[in-house]
């Protein structure tokens, strides 16, 4: 009798273990939403990464480079809206993306294109999930390798602040459309060609906010020693104050007023803010597996 009971218990345990294993395997094979991968200006798609996402997630993955022509400085102005319109048309012509409900993974300055698609590209359904890696989501205010706490960087950036109001800088300076002038907020709002509008700091449009709050999951990744995105807190929607002190998102105007909906996302537990060690874009597949893939599968 005891032997029979033992066999019965073992059978139940084995059956339960097989069921759990099958369930886990089934979960891993569940097809995730399609993924749009956005690389920064001048960078070519890293198809090893793209193929890895495609195979691991068992879904369609499209990679877009903002530009690959080395003569872009002379022949093609860098205008976020111009590039964004072209990208939006590509999305609308793609059978796997044209209705929306896809996820976005943006690397570095590709985050500006992610913002354009989320806020400006009309789709039937909202974007599913968003992952940004080292993106200047709330703009940049200093030239890489010349931080404002150095006297050279300080004076150069003061000059750049004034030049940003001239349209010709679109041809010469990549971040001209998302440059933020901490010492003169009014001048920034008046002359900004993209960022202030995207942030709802001018011409408030509730549709932009709704586009963000409708997202299922968002993952914002900041690099601890980022020397390219200045301030690095911009990757978490932070900024510099007028004294050039880094402010985290909770102290930034855009977050406090919830102009874009990021505060709503965080309060509803739909946003994660994660810091990875190292400099700009220094990451590995372990980090992708641990942080990015779970978001894309949700």
C-alpha positions in Angstrom: 0.0 0.0 0.0 2.8 2.4 0.9 4.6 1.5 -2.3 1.5 2.2 -4.3 1.1 5.6 -2.6 4.7 6.4 -3.4 4.3 5.5 -7.0 1.2 7.7 -7.2 3.0 10.7 -5.6 6.0 10.3 -7.9 3.7 10.2 -10.9 1.9 13.4 -9.8 5.3 15.1 -9.2 6.6 14.0 -12.6 3.4 15.0 -14.4 3.6 18.5 -12.7 7.2 18.9 -13.6 6.6 18.0 -17.2 3.7 20.4 -17.4 5.7 23.3 -15.9 8.6 22.6 -18.3 6.2 22.5 -21.2 4.6 25.7 -20.1 8.0 27.4 -19.8 9.1 26.2 -23.2 5.8 27.3 -24.7 6.2 30.7 -23.1 9.7 31.1 -24.6 8.4 30.2 -28.0 5.5 32.7 -27.9 5.8 35.1 -30.8 6.5 38.6 -29.5 5.2 41.7 -31.3 7.3 42.8 -34.3 10.3 45.0 -33.5 11.6 48.1 -35.1 15.3 48.7 -34.4 16.5 52.3 -34.9 20.2 53.1 -35.2 21.7 56.6 -35.0 22.8 58.8 -37.8 25.7 57.4 -39.8 25.7 54.0 -38.0 25.0 50.8 -40.0 22.6 48.2 -38.6 24.4 45.5 -36.6 22.7 42.5 -38.2 24.2 40.1 -35.6 22.1 41.8 -33.0 19.1 42.1 -35.3 19.2 38.4 -36.1 19.6 37.5 -32.5 16.4 39.4 -31.6 14.6 37.9 -34.5 15.5 34.3 -33.6 15.2 34.7 -29.8 11.9 36.5 -29.9 10.5 34.4 -32.8 9.2 37.5 -34.5 9.7 40.0 -37.3 12.5 42.5 -36.8 13.2 45.5 -39.0 16.4 47.6 -38.7 16.6 51.2 -40.0 19.6 53.3 -40.3 19.0 57.1 -40.2 21.7 57.7 -42.8 24.7 55.8 -44.3 25.9 58.3 -46.8 29.2 59.9 -45.7 28.4 63.1 -47.6 25.3 63.8 -45.5 26.9 66.9 -44.0 27.0 68.6 -47.4 24.0 67.1 -49.2 21.4 66.2 -46.6 20.5 68.4 -43.7 19.9 66.6 -40.4 16.3 67.5 -39.6 14.5 65.2 -37.2 11.1 65.9 -38.7 12.4 65.3 -42.3 14.0 62.0 -41.4 11.0 61.1 -39.2 8.6 61.6 -42.1 10.6 59.3 -44.3 10.8 56.7 -41.5 7.0 57.0 -40.9 6.4 56.2 -44.6 8.7 53.2 -44.4 6.7 51.9 -41.4 3.4 52.5 -43.2 4.6 50.5 -46.2 5.7 47.6 -44.1 3.0 44.9 -43.7 4.3 43.9 -40.3 4.4 47.4 -38.9 1.8 49.5 -40.7 -1.0 49.0 -38.2 1.1 49.7 -35.1 1.3 47.4 -32.1 5.0 46.8 -32.6 7.9 47.4 -30.3 10.8 49.8 -30.7 14.4 49.4 -29.7 16.5 52.6 -30.3 20.2 53.0 -29.8 21.7 56.3 -28.8 20.5 59.2 -31.1 18.1 56.7 -32.7 16.0 57.6 -29.7 14.9 60.8 -31.5 13.5 58.8 -34.3 11.7 56.6 -31.7 10.1 59.8 -30.3 9.0 60.8 -33.8 7.3 57.5 -34.5 5.6 57.4 -31.1 4.4 61.1 -31.2 4.0 62.0 -34.9 3.4 58.9 -37.0 -0.3 58.1 -37.1 -1.0 54.3 -36.7 -4.2 52.3 -36.1 -2.8 51.0 -32.8 -0.3 52.4 -30.3 3.3 51.3 -30.0 3.5 48.1 -27.9 6.8 48.4 -26.0 9.7 50.9 -26.2 13.4 50.3 -25.2 15.9 53.2 -25.5 19.6 52.7 -24.9 21.6 55.9 -24.1 19.1 58.1 -25.9 19.1 61.9 -25.4 15.3 61.8 -24.7 15.3 65.3 -23.1 18.0 66.7 -25.4 21.7 67.5 -25.0 23.3 70.6 -23.7 27.0 70.0 -24.2 29.4 68.7 -26.9 30.8 65.2 -26.2 34.3 65.3 -24.7 33.9 69.0 -23.9 31.7 69.0 -20.8 30.6 72.4 -19.5 32.5 72.0 -16.3 35.7 72.6 -18.3 36.4 76.2 -19.3 36.9 75.3 -22.9 33.7 73.3 -23.0 31.8 76.1 -21.2 32.7 78.8 -23.7 32.3 76.6 -26.8 28.9 75.5 -25.6 27.9 79.2 -25.0 28.7 79.9 -28.6 26.9 76.7 -29.8 23.8 77.8 -27.7 23.5 80.9 -29.9 24.3 79.2 -33.2 21.5 76.7 -32.6 18.9 79.3 -33.5 20.2 79.4 -37.1 18.8 76.9 -39.5 22.1 76.3 -41.3 23.3 74.3 -38.2 21.1 71.4 -39.3 23.7 70.7 -42.0 26.7 71.1 -39.6 25.7 69.9 -36.2 23.9 66.6 -35.7 22.0 67.4 -32.4 20.8 70.8 -33.5 17.1 69.8 -33.4 17.4 68.5 -29.8 19.9 71.0 -28.3 18.7 72.4 -25.0 20.0 75.7 -23.7 19.9 75.5 -19.8 20.9 79.1 -19.1 18.1 80.6 -21.3 15.0 78.5 -21.3 12.9 81.1 -23.1 15.4 81.2 -26.0 15.5 77.4 -26.2 11.7 77.2 -26.4 11.5 80.0 -29.0 14.2 78.6 -31.3 13.9 74.8 -30.8 13.0 73.1 -34.1 11.9 69.8 -32.6 12.5 69.1 -28.9 10.4 71.8 -27.3 7.4 70.8 -29.5 8.0 67.0 -28.9 8.2 67.7 -25.2 4.8 69.6 -25.3 6.6 72.7 -23.9 5.0 74.6 -26.8 1.8 74.0 -28.6 0.7 71.3 -26.1 -0.9 68.4 -27.9 -2.6 65.8 -25.7 -2.2 63.2 -28.5 1.5 63.1 -27.9 1.0 62.4 -24.2 -1.6 59.8 -24.9 0.7 58.1 -27.4 3.2 57.6 -24.5 0.7 56.6 -21.8 -0.8 54.0 -24.1 2.5 52.1 -24.3 2.5 48.7 -22.7 6.0 48.8 -21.3 8.9 51.2 -21.5 12.6 50.6 -20.6 14.9 53.6 -20.4 18.6 52.7 -20.1 21.3 55.1 -19.0 25.0 54.4 -19.1 26.8 55.3 -15.9 29.9 56.8 -17.5 28.3 58.1 -20.7 30.6 60.7 -22.3 28.5 61.3 -25.4 25.0 62.1 -24.1 25.4 65.2 -22.0 23.8 65.3 -19.5 23.7 61.6 -19.3 20.5 62.0 -17.2 18.7 62.9 -20.4 18.5 59.1 -21.1 16.1 59.1 -18.1 14.4 62.3 -19.1 16.6 64.5 -16.8 18.4 67.7 -17.8 20.8 70.4 -16.7 19.5 73.3 -14.6 20.6 76.9 -15.3 23.7 76.4 -13.2 24.7 73.3 -15.2 23.9 70.9 -12.4 22.5 67.6 -13.5 18.8 67.1 -12.5 17.2 63.7 -12.5 13.8 63.3 -14.1 11.9 63.9 -10.9 13.2 67.5 -10.8 12.9 68.2 -14.5 10.1 70.4 -15.8 8.9 68.0 -18.4 8.5 65.2 -15.9 7.1 67.2 -13.0 4.4 68.7 -15.3 3.9 65.3 -16.9 3.9 67.0 -20.3 4.7 63.8 -22.2 3.2 61.3 -19.8 6.4 59.7 -18.5 5.4 60.4 -14.9 2.1 58.6 -15.6 4.0 55.7 -17.1 6.2 55.4 -14.0 3.3 55.9 -11.6 1.4 53.1 -13.3 4.5 50.8 -13.1 4.8 50.7 -16.9 8.2 52.3 -17.1 11.6 51.0 -15.9 14.7 53.2 -15.5 17.8 51.1 -15.5 21.5 52.1 -15.3 24.1 50.0 -17.0 27.8 50.4 -16.2 30.3 51.8 -18.6 30.5 54.4 -21.3 28.1 55.1 -24.2 26.7 52.0 -25.9 28.9 49.6 -23.8 26.6 46.6 -23.4 26.6 42.9 -23.9 24.1 40.1 -24.7 23.7 39.2 -21.0 22.3 42.6 -20.4 20.0 42.2 -23.5 18.8 38.9 -22.2 18.2 40.1 -18.6 16.5 43.5 -19.4 15.5 44.0 -23.0 14.0 40.7 -24.0 11.5 40.5 -21.1 10.2 43.9 -22.1 9.9 42.9 -25.8 8.1 39.7 -24.8 5.5 41.6 -22.8 
